[in-house]
């Protein structure tokens, strides 16, 4: 065996290099990584909307002894609670015996909404032998990617009498699915000359929902009537009920392993359930802590964290105040000493599109959960730029716990950019930094992540909250 030269040894000691998690892992550890991924895939397939993600998270939490918290309840040391904010936003917390004025609260915040296609309030019409739903897309999508793929309908309808009906069509093996048409290549001379962003317009994202005329002589929209009659028969709803509904089209695909070696997972909605799931399971699996820990599963991140179920809602602030008051602590001191990991995805370096990335500072697939000191765009605009001290604190914590992680910047300077919930939590005077899983083809109907990165995110969150 060749001896390492002194300079080689010195180089290894002084220089920084990312590590591939699989390469660093024993076969036993790789098995753990793969086993953990199976639970995640199940969660993905049952939680395609924020409402479903909340329901599934509650099921998991209840199975581990968490009970429902109602605003105004007294909070005690030892409590394991979840607060269900309007079925779209979930706050889970456990109260430890450590002094929260001294140690603060540990917060992991992820979001559970994903880009998708929402129905308009008067969606149904028929034209030329087909009936369609009009839509308005939700979040940042590349519209052309959502045509000619199988779509499932998920959501709720609040009927005239106030009853809420849940609807899911397109997930069961024998369910029908829905569809957005695209133009045949033979007639696409004009469409092909348009830019990618303009080739499909928002108003052509119409959902194909029927083609069978109702057996009637004196109705003009017979195909529309067939659809209405089925909806009425199945859900007791009328066309007017669409006005008070939240119905979304999501890809009808299930999550699948990708590649001969199954190292990767393809699925709809990795952003951001690939952080929400490890955040949730890290909390549920960490029984040995005396800390007070919060996990927030937020809604509306993809449209700016707005509204009373988004991260800009004061609900987190309210909850910290309630815990502080219940325990006789000063909430201002508690917040000042709290720490947060904003758990959102980042772009994984993709060699097929190398020109938009700066390779040295990009997240690499399978090199672990990625920390983004800052996100934003055009000169770090709209970001929480975490302090060197806080990044240093997390770095030391991860190093002491053997976590393989990496740093990330979302693409080249001025190539674009994006934001996360980090800045809204930081605004509460809480130290915050982004840590999440790198994603390939982010916001596409089918996104890709590495099982290794998913698992290290779980390990990182566990180390943070224990
Ligand atoms: Mn996200
Ligand atoms: Mn996103």
Short mmCIF file of C-alpha atoms and ligand atoms in Angstrom, two decimals:
data_model
loop_
_atom_site.label_atom_id
_atom_site.label_comp_id
_atom_site.label_asym_id
_atom_site.label_seq_id
_atom_site.Cartn_x
_atom_site.Cartn_y
_atom_site.Cartn_z
CA UNK A 1 0.00 0.00 0.00
CA UNK A 2 1.23 3.41 -0.98
CA UNK A 3 1.91 5.88 1.82
CA UNK A 4 0.19 9.24 1.71
CA UNK A 5 2.60 12.05 1.05
CA UNK A 6 2.83 14.75 3.70
CA UNK A 7 1.37 17.35 1.35
CA UNK A 8 -1.54 15.07 0.43
CA UNK A 9 -2.25 14.53 4.11
CA UNK A 10 -2.05 18.27 4.73
CA UNK A 11 -4.41 18.97 1.83
CA UNK A 12 -6.98 16.53 3.21
CA UNK A 13 -6.72 18.12 6.64
CA UNK A 14 -7.02 21.73 5.48
CA UNK A 15 -9.42 21.60 2.54
CA UNK A 16 -13.20 21.04 2.51
CA UNK A 17 -14.85 18.34 0.45
CA UNK A 18 -18.45 17.15 0.30
CA UNK A 19 -19.08 13.51 1.10
CA UNK A 20 -21.45 11.10 -0.64
CA UNK A 21 -23.67 9.63 2.07
CA UNK A 22 -23.93 6.22 0.41
CA UNK A 23 -20.14 6.03 0.04
CA UNK A 24 -19.70 6.84 3.73
CA UNK A 25 -22.33 4.33 4.86
CA UNK A 26 -22.04 0.68 5.85
CA UNK A 27 -24.42 -1.81 4.20
CA UNK A 28 -26.44 -1.82 7.48
CA UNK A 29 -26.79 1.93 7.35
CA UNK A 30 -27.78 1.84 3.67
CA UNK A 31 -30.49 -0.65 4.63
CA UNK A 32 -31.71 1.80 7.30
CA UNK A 33 -31.81 4.55 4.69
CA UNK A 34 -33.85 2.37 2.33
CA UNK A 35 -36.21 1.17 5.08
CA UNK A 36 -36.92 4.72 6.23
CA UNK A 37 -37.79 5.67 2.64
CA UNK A 38 -40.65 3.14 2.57
CA UNK A 39 -42.52 5.02 5.33
CA UNK A 40 -41.92 8.26 3.48
CA UNK A 41 -43.32 6.89 0.22
CA UNK A 42 -46.46 5.74 2.03
CA UNK A 43 -46.89 9.21 3.53
CA UNK A 44 -46.47 10.81 0.09
CA UNK A 45 -49.10 8.60 -1.51
CA UNK A 46 -51.70 9.35 1.16
CA UNK A 47 -50.88 13.05 1.60
CA UNK A 48 -51.03 14.86 -1.71
CA UNK A 49 -52.67 18.04 -0.42
CA UNK A 50 -52.06 20.06 2.75
CA UNK A 51 -55.37 18.80 4.19
CA UNK A 52 -54.37 15.18 3.65
CA UNK A 53 -50.87 15.88 4.97
CA UNK A 54 -52.41 17.28 8.17
CA UNK A 55 -54.71 14.26 8.58
CA UNK A 56 -51.90 11.75 8.07
CA UNK A 57 -49.60 13.65 10.44
CA UNK A 58 -52.33 13.63 13.11
CA UNK A 59 -52.76 9.86 12.68
CA UNK A 60 -49.01 9.32 13.14
CA UNK A 61 -48.86 11.72 16.10
CA UNK A 62 -51.85 10.14 17.86
CA UNK A 63 -50.32 6.71 17.45
CA UNK A 64 -47.37 8.09 19.44
CA UNK A 65 -49.40 9.57 22.27
CA UNK A 66 -49.99 13.12 21.02
CA UNK A 67 -53.41 14.61 21.79
CA UNK A 68 -55.31 17.57 20.41
CA UNK A 69 -54.70 21.04 21.82
CA UNK A 70 -57.41 23.71 21.74
CA UNK A 71 -56.56 27.39 21.95
CA UNK A 72 -56.85 28.52 25.55
CA UNK A 73 -55.97 25.10 27.06
CA UNK A 74 -53.45 25.21 29.87
CA UNK A 75 -50.09 23.78 28.81
CA UNK A 76 -47.99 21.67 31.19
CA UNK A 77 -44.51 20.21 31.24
CA UNK A 78 -44.63 16.75 29.65
CA UNK A 79 -47.44 17.63 27.24
CA UNK A 80 -47.32 16.13 23.74
CA UNK A 81 -49.89 18.05 21.72
CA UNK A 82 -50.92 19.04 18.23
CA UNK A 83 -52.88 22.09 17.23
CA UNK A 84 -54.92 21.58 14.07
CA UNK A 85 -55.25 24.99 12.45
CA UNK A 86 -58.25 24.75 10.11
CA UNK A 87 -57.21 21.31 8.78
CA UNK A 88 -54.50 22.94 6.64
CA UNK A 89 -51.74 23.79 9.07
CA UNK A 90 -50.50 21.65 11.96
CA UNK A 91 -48.39 22.66 14.94
CA UNK A 92 -47.03 19.79 17.01
CA UNK A 93 -45.22 20.39 20.27
CA UNK A 94 -43.80 18.62 23.25
CA UNK A 95 -43.03 20.54 26.41
CA UNK A 96 -39.86 19.49 28.21
CA UNK A 97 -38.65 20.31 31.70
CA UNK A 98 -35.69 22.45 30.58
CA UNK A 99 -36.12 26.15 31.34
CA UNK A 100 -37.42 27.71 28.10
CA UNK A 101 -36.27 31.17 29.20
CA UNK A 102 -32.74 29.79 29.25
CA UNK A 103 -32.77 27.27 26.39
CA UNK A 104 -35.64 28.58 24.27
CA UNK A 105 -37.75 26.35 22.04
CA UNK A 106 -36.42 24.20 19.20
CA UNK A 107 -38.50 24.73 16.06
CA UNK A 108 -38.50 22.78 12.81
CA UNK A 109 -40.76 24.36 10.18
CA UNK A 110 -41.69 22.71 6.89
CA UNK A 111 -44.55 23.29 4.48
CA UNK A 112 -47.11 20.77 3.25
CA UNK A 113 -48.66 22.55 0.26
CA UNK A 114 -47.25 21.81 -3.21
CA UNK A 115 -47.72 23.34 -6.67
CA UNK A 116 -50.88 22.04 -8.34
CA UNK A 117 -53.91 23.04 -10.42
CA UNK A 118 -56.89 24.53 -8.52
CA UNK A 119 -60.46 24.74 -9.83
CA UNK A 120 -62.05 28.13 -10.41
CA UNK A 121 -65.26 28.86 -8.49
CA UNK A 122 -67.51 28.33 -11.56
CA UNK A 123 -65.45 25.65 -13.27
CA UNK A 124 -67.77 23.39 -15.28
CA UNK A 125 -68.64 23.90 -18.96
CA UNK A 126 -68.99 21.87 -22.13
CA UNK A 127 -67.63 22.49 -25.60
CA UNK A 128 -67.45 20.35 -28.76
CA UNK A 129 -68.39 16.99 -27.29
CA UNK A 130 -66.34 17.33 -24.12
CA UNK A 131 -66.86 18.87 -20.70
CA UNK A 132 -64.11 20.66 -18.81
CA UNK A 133 -63.21 22.40 -15.54
CA UNK A 134 -61.68 25.89 -15.68
CA UNK A 135 -58.64 26.22 -13.41
CA UNK A 136 -56.19 28.64 -11.87
CA UNK A 137 -52.82 27.08 -11.09
CA UNK A 138 -51.35 27.23 -7.57
CA UNK A 139 -47.67 27.99 -7.05
CA UNK A 140 -44.81 28.25 -9.51
CA UNK A 141 -45.37 25.69 -12.24
CA UNK A 142 -44.02 25.21 -15.76
CA UNK A 143 -47.45 24.89 -17.37
CA UNK A 144 -46.42 22.63 -20.25
CA UNK A 145 -45.37 19.93 -17.75
CA UNK A 146 -48.96 19.53 -16.52
CA UNK A 147 -50.54 18.66 -19.89
CA UNK A 148 -51.15 15.07 -21.04
CA UNK A 149 -50.52 13.42 -17.68
CA UNK A 150 -53.04 11.55 -15.49
CA UNK A 151 -54.49 13.86 -12.82
CA UNK A 152 -56.50 13.11 -9.68
CA UNK A 153 -59.08 15.39 -8.07
CA UNK A 154 -58.66 16.07 -4.33
CA UNK A 155 -60.45 18.44 -2.00
CA UNK A 156 -63.54 19.50 -0.14
CA UNK A 157 -66.92 20.97 -1.03
CA UNK A 158 -68.94 22.90 1.54
CA UNK A 159 -72.55 22.51 0.46
CA UNK A 160 -75.42 24.99 0.82
CA UNK A 161 -76.46 23.44 4.15
CA UNK A 162 -72.90 23.80 5.53
CA UNK A 163 -72.00 20.12 5.28
CA UNK A 164 -68.41 19.46 4.14
CA UNK A 165 -67.90 16.65 1.65
CA UNK A 166 -64.46 15.16 0.93
CA UNK A 167 -63.73 14.25 -2.67
CA UNK A 168 -60.90 12.08 -4.01
CA UNK A 169 -61.13 10.72 -7.54
CA UNK A 170 -58.26 9.23 -9.51
CA UNK A 171 -56.18 7.48 -6.84
CA UNK A 172 -57.82 4.03 -6.74
CA UNK A 173 -56.68 1.58 -9.42
CA UNK A 174 -60.10 1.51 -11.13
CA UNK A 175 -60.93 5.22 -10.67
CA UNK A 176 -61.17 7.45 -13.73
CA UNK A 177 -58.49 10.15 -13.97
CA UNK A 178 -58.54 13.67 -15.41
CA UNK A 179 -56.44 15.28 -18.11
CA UNK A 180 -55.22 18.51 -19.69
CA UNK A 181 -55.07 18.48 -23.48
CA UNK A 182 -52.06 19.58 -25.56
CA UNK A 183 -51.70 20.20 -29.26
CA UNK A 184 -50.58 17.48 -31.69
CA UNK A 185 -47.10 18.12 -33.20
CA UNK A 186 -48.65 18.14 -36.67
CA UNK A 187 -50.39 21.45 -35.92
CA UNK A 188 -47.82 22.93 -33.56
CA UNK A 189 -45.85 25.12 -35.97
CA UNK A 190 -47.07 28.26 -34.21
CA UNK A 191 -46.92 26.79 -30.68
CA UNK A 192 -43.38 25.49 -31.27
CA UNK A 193 -42.18 28.98 -32.16
CA UNK A 194 -43.34 30.35 -28.78
CA UNK A 195 -41.13 30.45 -25.71
CA UNK A 196 -41.50 27.55 -23.29
CA UNK A 197 -43.24 29.81 -20.76
CA UNK A 198 -45.82 31.01 -23.28
CA UNK A 199 -46.57 27.86 -25.27
CA UNK A 200 -49.34 26.84 -22.85
CA UNK A 201 -51.39 29.70 -21.41
CA UNK A 202 -53.06 29.65 -18.00
CA UNK A 203 -56.53 29.66 -19.58
CA UNK A 204 -55.78 26.52 -21.63
CA UNK A 205 -55.14 24.47 -18.47
CA UNK A 206 -58.70 23.13 -18.69
CA UNK A 207 -59.43 19.75 -17.17
CA UNK A 208 -61.16 17.14 -19.32
CA UNK A 209 -63.94 15.71 -17.14
CA UNK A 210 -66.53 14.12 -19.41
CA UNK A 211 -67.93 13.20 -22.81
CA UNK A 212 -71.26 11.43 -22.31
CA UNK A 213 -74.43 13.40 -23.25
CA UNK A 214 -77.37 13.14 -20.84
CA UNK A 215 -80.38 11.39 -22.38
CA UNK A 216 -82.63 14.43 -22.87
CA UNK A 217 -84.33 16.29 -25.71
CA UNK A 218 -84.69 19.75 -24.23
CA UNK A 219 -81.29 20.48 -22.59
CA UNK A 220 -78.51 22.18 -24.57
CA UNK A 221 -75.48 21.27 -22.37
CA UNK A 222 -76.09 17.53 -22.14
CA UNK A 223 -72.51 16.53 -21.32
CA UNK A 224 -72.34 19.13 -18.58
CA UNK A 225 -75.63 17.74 -17.24
CA UNK A 226 -74.19 14.22 -17.12
CA UNK A 227 -71.28 15.48 -14.99
CA UNK A 228 -73.64 17.45 -12.74
CA UNK A 229 -75.92 14.45 -12.33
CA UNK A 230 -72.99 12.21 -11.29
CA UNK A 231 -71.70 14.82 -8.83
CA UNK A 232 -75.20 15.18 -7.40
CA UNK A 233 -75.69 11.45 -7.09
CA UNK A 234 -72.25 10.82 -5.51
CA UNK A 235 -71.78 13.91 -3.33
CA UNK A 236 -75.23 15.50 -3.16
CA UNK A 237 -73.81 18.69 -4.66
CA UNK A 238 -75.05 21.22 -7.22
CA UNK A 239 -73.07 23.53 -9.51
CA UNK A 240 -73.41 26.40 -7.02
CA UNK A 241 -71.55 24.31 -4.40
CA UNK A 242 -68.32 24.73 -6.41
CA UNK A 243 -68.32 28.32 -5.15
CA UNK A 244 -67.57 27.14 -1.62
CA UNK A 245 -65.15 24.37 -2.55
CA UNK A 246 -61.40 23.81 -2.57
CA UNK A 247 -60.76 21.29 -5.31
CA UNK A 248 -57.33 20.64 -6.78
CA UNK A 249 -55.84 18.51 -9.52
CA UNK A 250 -52.64 16.71 -8.56
CA UNK A 251 -50.71 14.07 -10.49
CA UNK A 252 -52.40 10.67 -10.21
CA UNK A 253 -49.01 8.96 -9.93
CA UNK A 254 -47.76 7.04 -6.92
CA UNK A 255 -44.22 7.49 -5.63
CA UNK A 256 -41.73 5.03 -7.14
CA UNK A 257 -38.08 4.15 -6.72
CA UNK A 258 -35.94 5.44 -9.58
CA UNK A 259 -32.96 3.65 -11.08
CA UNK A 260 -31.67 0.08 -11.18
CA UNK A 261 -30.19 0.54 -7.70
CA UNK A 262 -33.31 2.26 -6.26
CA UNK A 263 -31.21 5.07 -4.76
CA UNK A 264 -33.69 7.78 -5.77
CA UNK A 265 -37.43 8.39 -5.33
CA UNK A 266 -39.71 9.91 -7.94
CA UNK A 267 -42.95 11.44 -6.62
CA UNK A 268 -45.35 14.34 -6.73
CA UNK A 269 -44.87 16.84 -3.90
CA UNK A 270 -41.39 16.12 -2.51
CA UNK A 271 -41.37 19.92 -2.08
CA UNK A 272 -41.84 20.05 0.83
CA UNK A 273 -43.08 16.76 2.25
CA UNK A 274 -39.52 15.46 1.92
CA UNK A 275 -38.74 17.84 4.81
CA UNK A 276 -42.15 17.68 6.53
CA UNK A 277 -41.99 13.90 6.96
CA UNK A 278 -38.49 13.76 8.51
CA UNK A 279 -39.34 16.78 10.71
CA UNK A 280 -42.49 15.01 11.94
CA UNK A 281 -40.88 11.60 12.46
CA UNK A 282 -37.83 13.17 14.14
CA UNK A 283 -40.18 14.74 16.69
CA UNK A 284 -42.19 11.55 17.22
CA UNK A 285 -39.05 9.40 17.51
CA UNK A 286 -37.24 11.68 19.97
CA UNK A 287 -38.56 10.74 23.40
CA UNK A 288 -35.35 11.32 25.35
CA UNK A 289 -35.29 15.13 25.23
CA UNK A 290 -35.99 17.63 28.01
CA UNK A 291 -36.28 20.43 25.48
CA UNK A 292 -39.48 22.07 24.35
CA UNK A 293 -39.84 21.30 20.66
CA UNK A 294 -42.15 22.57 17.95
CA UNK A 295 -42.75 21.13 14.51
CA UNK A 296 -44.77 23.34 12.18
CA UNK A 297 -46.34 22.00 9.02
CA UNK A 298 -47.38 25.15 7.19
CA UNK A 299 -49.74 25.80 4.32
CA UNK A 300 -49.52 28.42 1.53
CA UNK A 301 -45.70 28.51 1.22
CA UNK A 302 -45.94 28.10 -2.54
CA UNK A 303 -47.96 31.31 -2.84
CA UNK A 304 -46.03 33.45 -0.37
CA UNK A 305 -46.80 31.97 3.09
CA UNK A 306 -49.90 34.15 3.24
CA UNK A 307 -53.21 33.75 5.07
CA UNK A 308 -54.08 32.37 8.49
CA UNK A 309 -52.70 28.90 7.71
CA UNK A 310 -49.43 30.15 6.16
CA UNK A 311 -46.18 30.86 7.99
CA UNK A 312 -46.91 34.60 8.14
CA UNK A 313 -49.96 33.84 10.32
CA UNK A 314 -49.42 34.84 13.96
CA UNK A 315 -50.33 31.36 15.14
CA UNK A 316 -46.74 30.31 15.92
CA UNK A 317 -46.25 33.55 17.83
CA UNK A 318 -49.52 32.88 19.69
CA UNK A 319 -48.46 29.34 20.58
CA UNK A 320 -45.08 30.45 21.94
CA UNK A 321 -46.89 33.08 24.00
CA UNK A 322 -49.38 30.50 25.31
CA UNK A 323 -46.64 28.05 26.32
CA UNK A 324 -44.63 30.84 27.95
CA UNK A 325 -47.65 32.11 29.91
CA UNK A 326 -48.71 28.63 30.98
CA UNK A 327 -45.22 27.96 32.34
CA UNK A 328 -44.91 31.41 33.89
CA UNK A 329 -42.12 32.49 31.51
CA UNK A 330 -41.42 35.70 29.63
CA UNK A 331 -42.20 35.06 25.96
CA UNK A 332 -39.78 37.76 24.77
CA UNK A 333 -36.90 35.99 26.47
CA UNK A 334 -38.16 32.61 25.23
CA UNK A 335 -38.22 33.75 21.61
CA UNK A 336 -34.81 35.40 21.85
CA UNK A 337 -33.31 32.08 22.98
CA UNK A 338 -35.23 29.85 20.56
CA UNK A 339 -33.67 28.26 17.51
CA UNK A 340 -35.20 27.17 14.23
CA UNK A 341 -34.39 25.00 11.27
CA UNK A 342 -36.50 26.14 8.32
CA UNK A 343 -36.91 22.81 6.59
CA UNK A 344 -37.43 23.40 2.90
CA UNK A 345 -36.01 21.86 -0.24
CA UNK A 346 -33.30 23.36 -2.40
CA UNK A 347 -32.27 22.76 -5.99
CA UNK A 348 -29.97 19.78 -6.51
CA UNK A 349 -27.16 20.32 -9.00
CA UNK A 350 -28.26 18.79 -12.31
CA UNK A 351 -25.45 18.08 -14.81
CA UNK A 352 -28.02 18.20 -17.63
CA UNK A 353 -28.54 21.90 -16.93
CA UNK A 354 -25.09 22.76 -15.62
CA UNK A 355 -25.08 26.34 -16.91
CA UNK A 356 -27.55 27.66 -14.29
CA UNK A 357 -25.60 26.26 -11.33
CA UNK A 358 -22.38 27.30 -9.64
CA UNK A 359 -21.04 23.85 -8.96
CA UNK A 360 -18.86 24.58 -5.92
CA UNK A 361 -21.79 26.03 -3.96
CA UNK A 362 -24.65 23.85 -5.22
CA UNK A 363 -26.26 21.01 -3.32
CA UNK A 364 -25.16 17.68 -4.76
CA UNK A 365 -27.47 14.67 -4.88
CA UNK A 366 -26.74 12.16 -2.07
CA UNK A 367 -24.30 14.47 -0.25
CA UNK A 368 -26.71 14.97 2.62
CA UNK A 369 -29.24 17.49 3.85
CA UNK A 370 -28.34 20.92 2.51
CA UNK A 371 -28.00 24.09 4.57
CA UNK A 372 -28.73 27.36 2.78
CA UNK A 373 -27.32 30.27 4.78
CA UNK A 374 -29.37 32.49 2.51
CA UNK A 375 -31.91 32.09 -0.29
CA UNK A 376 -33.59 34.97 -2.15
CA UNK A 377 -32.49 36.58 -5.39
CA UNK A 378 -30.76 39.63 -6.93
CA UNK A 379 -28.31 40.50 -4.19
CA UNK A 380 -29.83 38.35 -1.40
CA UNK A 381 -33.16 40.16 -1.62
CA UNK A 382 -36.00 38.61 0.40
CA UNK A 383 -34.06 36.20 2.52
CA UNK A 384 -33.13 35.39 6.08
CA UNK A 385 -29.36 35.52 5.84
CA UNK A 386 -28.43 33.45 8.88
CA UNK A 387 -25.58 34.73 11.02
CA UNK A 388 -22.13 33.13 11.02
CA UNK A 389 -22.63 32.45 14.73
CA UNK A 390 -25.83 30.48 14.18
CA UNK A 391 -24.43 28.58 11.19
CA UNK A 392 -21.39 27.86 13.36
CA UNK A 393 -23.64 26.57 16.15
CA UNK A 394 -25.48 24.19 13.77
CA UNK A 395 -22.23 23.10 12.14
CA UNK A 396 -20.74 22.16 15.51
CA UNK A 397 -23.95 20.36 16.52
CA UNK A 398 -24.00 18.30 13.33
CA UNK A 399 -20.30 17.55 13.55
CA UNK A 400 -20.70 16.30 17.15
CA UNK A 401 -23.57 14.06 16.03
CA UNK A 402 -21.88 12.64 12.93
CA UNK A 403 -24.42 14.16 10.53
CA UNK A 404 -23.34 14.25 6.87
CA UNK A 405 -24.58 17.52 5.46
CA UNK A 406 -23.62 20.10 2.86
CA UNK A 407 -24.15 23.75 2.04
CA UNK A 408 -26.31 24.96 -0.84
CA UNK A 409 -27.06 28.00 -2.92
CA UNK A 410 -30.03 27.82 -5.26
CA UNK A 411 -28.35 28.32 -8.63
CA UNK A 412 -25.99 30.92 -10.02
CA UNK A 413 -26.14 34.52 -8.82
CA UNK A 414 -28.84 36.31 -10.86
CA UNK A 415 -29.97 33.11 -12.62
CA UNK A 416 -33.26 33.31 -10.71
CA UNK A 417 -33.84 32.44 -7.08
CA UNK A 418 -36.49 31.58 -4.54
CA UNK A 419 -37.48 31.98 -0.91
CA UNK A 420 -38.59 29.91 2.07
CA UNK A 421 -40.40 30.47 5.37
CA UNK A 422 -37.09 31.15 7.16
CA UNK A 423 -37.39 34.93 7.08
CA UNK A 424 -40.85 34.96 8.69
CA UNK A 425 -39.65 32.94 11.67
CA UNK A 426 -36.46 34.98 11.95
CA UNK A 427 -38.64 38.11 12.16
CA UNK A 428 -39.91 36.83 15.53
CA UNK A 429 -36.35 37.30 16.82
CA UNK A 430 -35.57 33.60 16.47
CA UNK A 431 -32.24 32.30 15.09
CA UNK A 432 -33.17 30.51 11.87
CA UNK A 433 -31.39 28.80 9.00
CA UNK A 434 -32.62 26.72 6.06
CA UNK A 435 -31.89 23.02 6.04
CA UNK A 436 -33.57 20.71 3.55
CA UNK A 437 -33.35 18.04 0.92
CA UNK A 438 -31.96 18.76 -2.57
CA UNK A 439 -34.52 18.12 -5.32
CA UNK A 440 -34.13 17.43 -9.04
CA UNK A 441 -36.89 18.85 -11.32
CA UNK A 442 -38.39 20.88 -8.44
CA UNK A 443 -42.08 21.87 -8.92
CA UNK A 444 -42.53 19.38 -11.78
CA UNK A 445 -45.47 16.96 -11.48
CA UNK A 446 -42.91 14.26 -10.71
CA UNK A 447 -39.85 15.36 -8.72
CA UNK A 448 -36.75 13.39 -7.73
CA UNK A 449 -34.82 13.12 -4.45
CA UNK A 450 -32.11 10.83 -3.05
CA UNK A 451 -32.98 8.45 -0.22
CA UNK A 452 -29.66 9.34 1.39
CA UNK A 453 -30.57 13.03 1.60
CA UNK A 454 -34.03 12.23 3.01
CA UNK A 455 -32.48 10.12 5.76
CA UNK A 456 -29.77 12.61 6.70
CA UNK A 457 -32.47 15.29 7.00
CA UNK A 458 -34.19 13.01 9.53
CA UNK A 459 -30.90 12.51 11.41
CA UNK A 460 -30.17 16.24 11.33
CA UNK A 461 -33.59 17.14 12.77
CA UNK A 462 -33.19 14.52 15.47
CA UNK A 463 -29.81 15.92 16.47
CA UNK A 464 -31.29 19.43 16.52
CA UNK A 465 -34.22 18.64 18.81
CA UNK A 466 -32.75 16.12 21.20
MN1 LIG B 1 -40.65 24.46 -0.65
MN1 LIG B 2 -41.68 25.14 -3.73
#
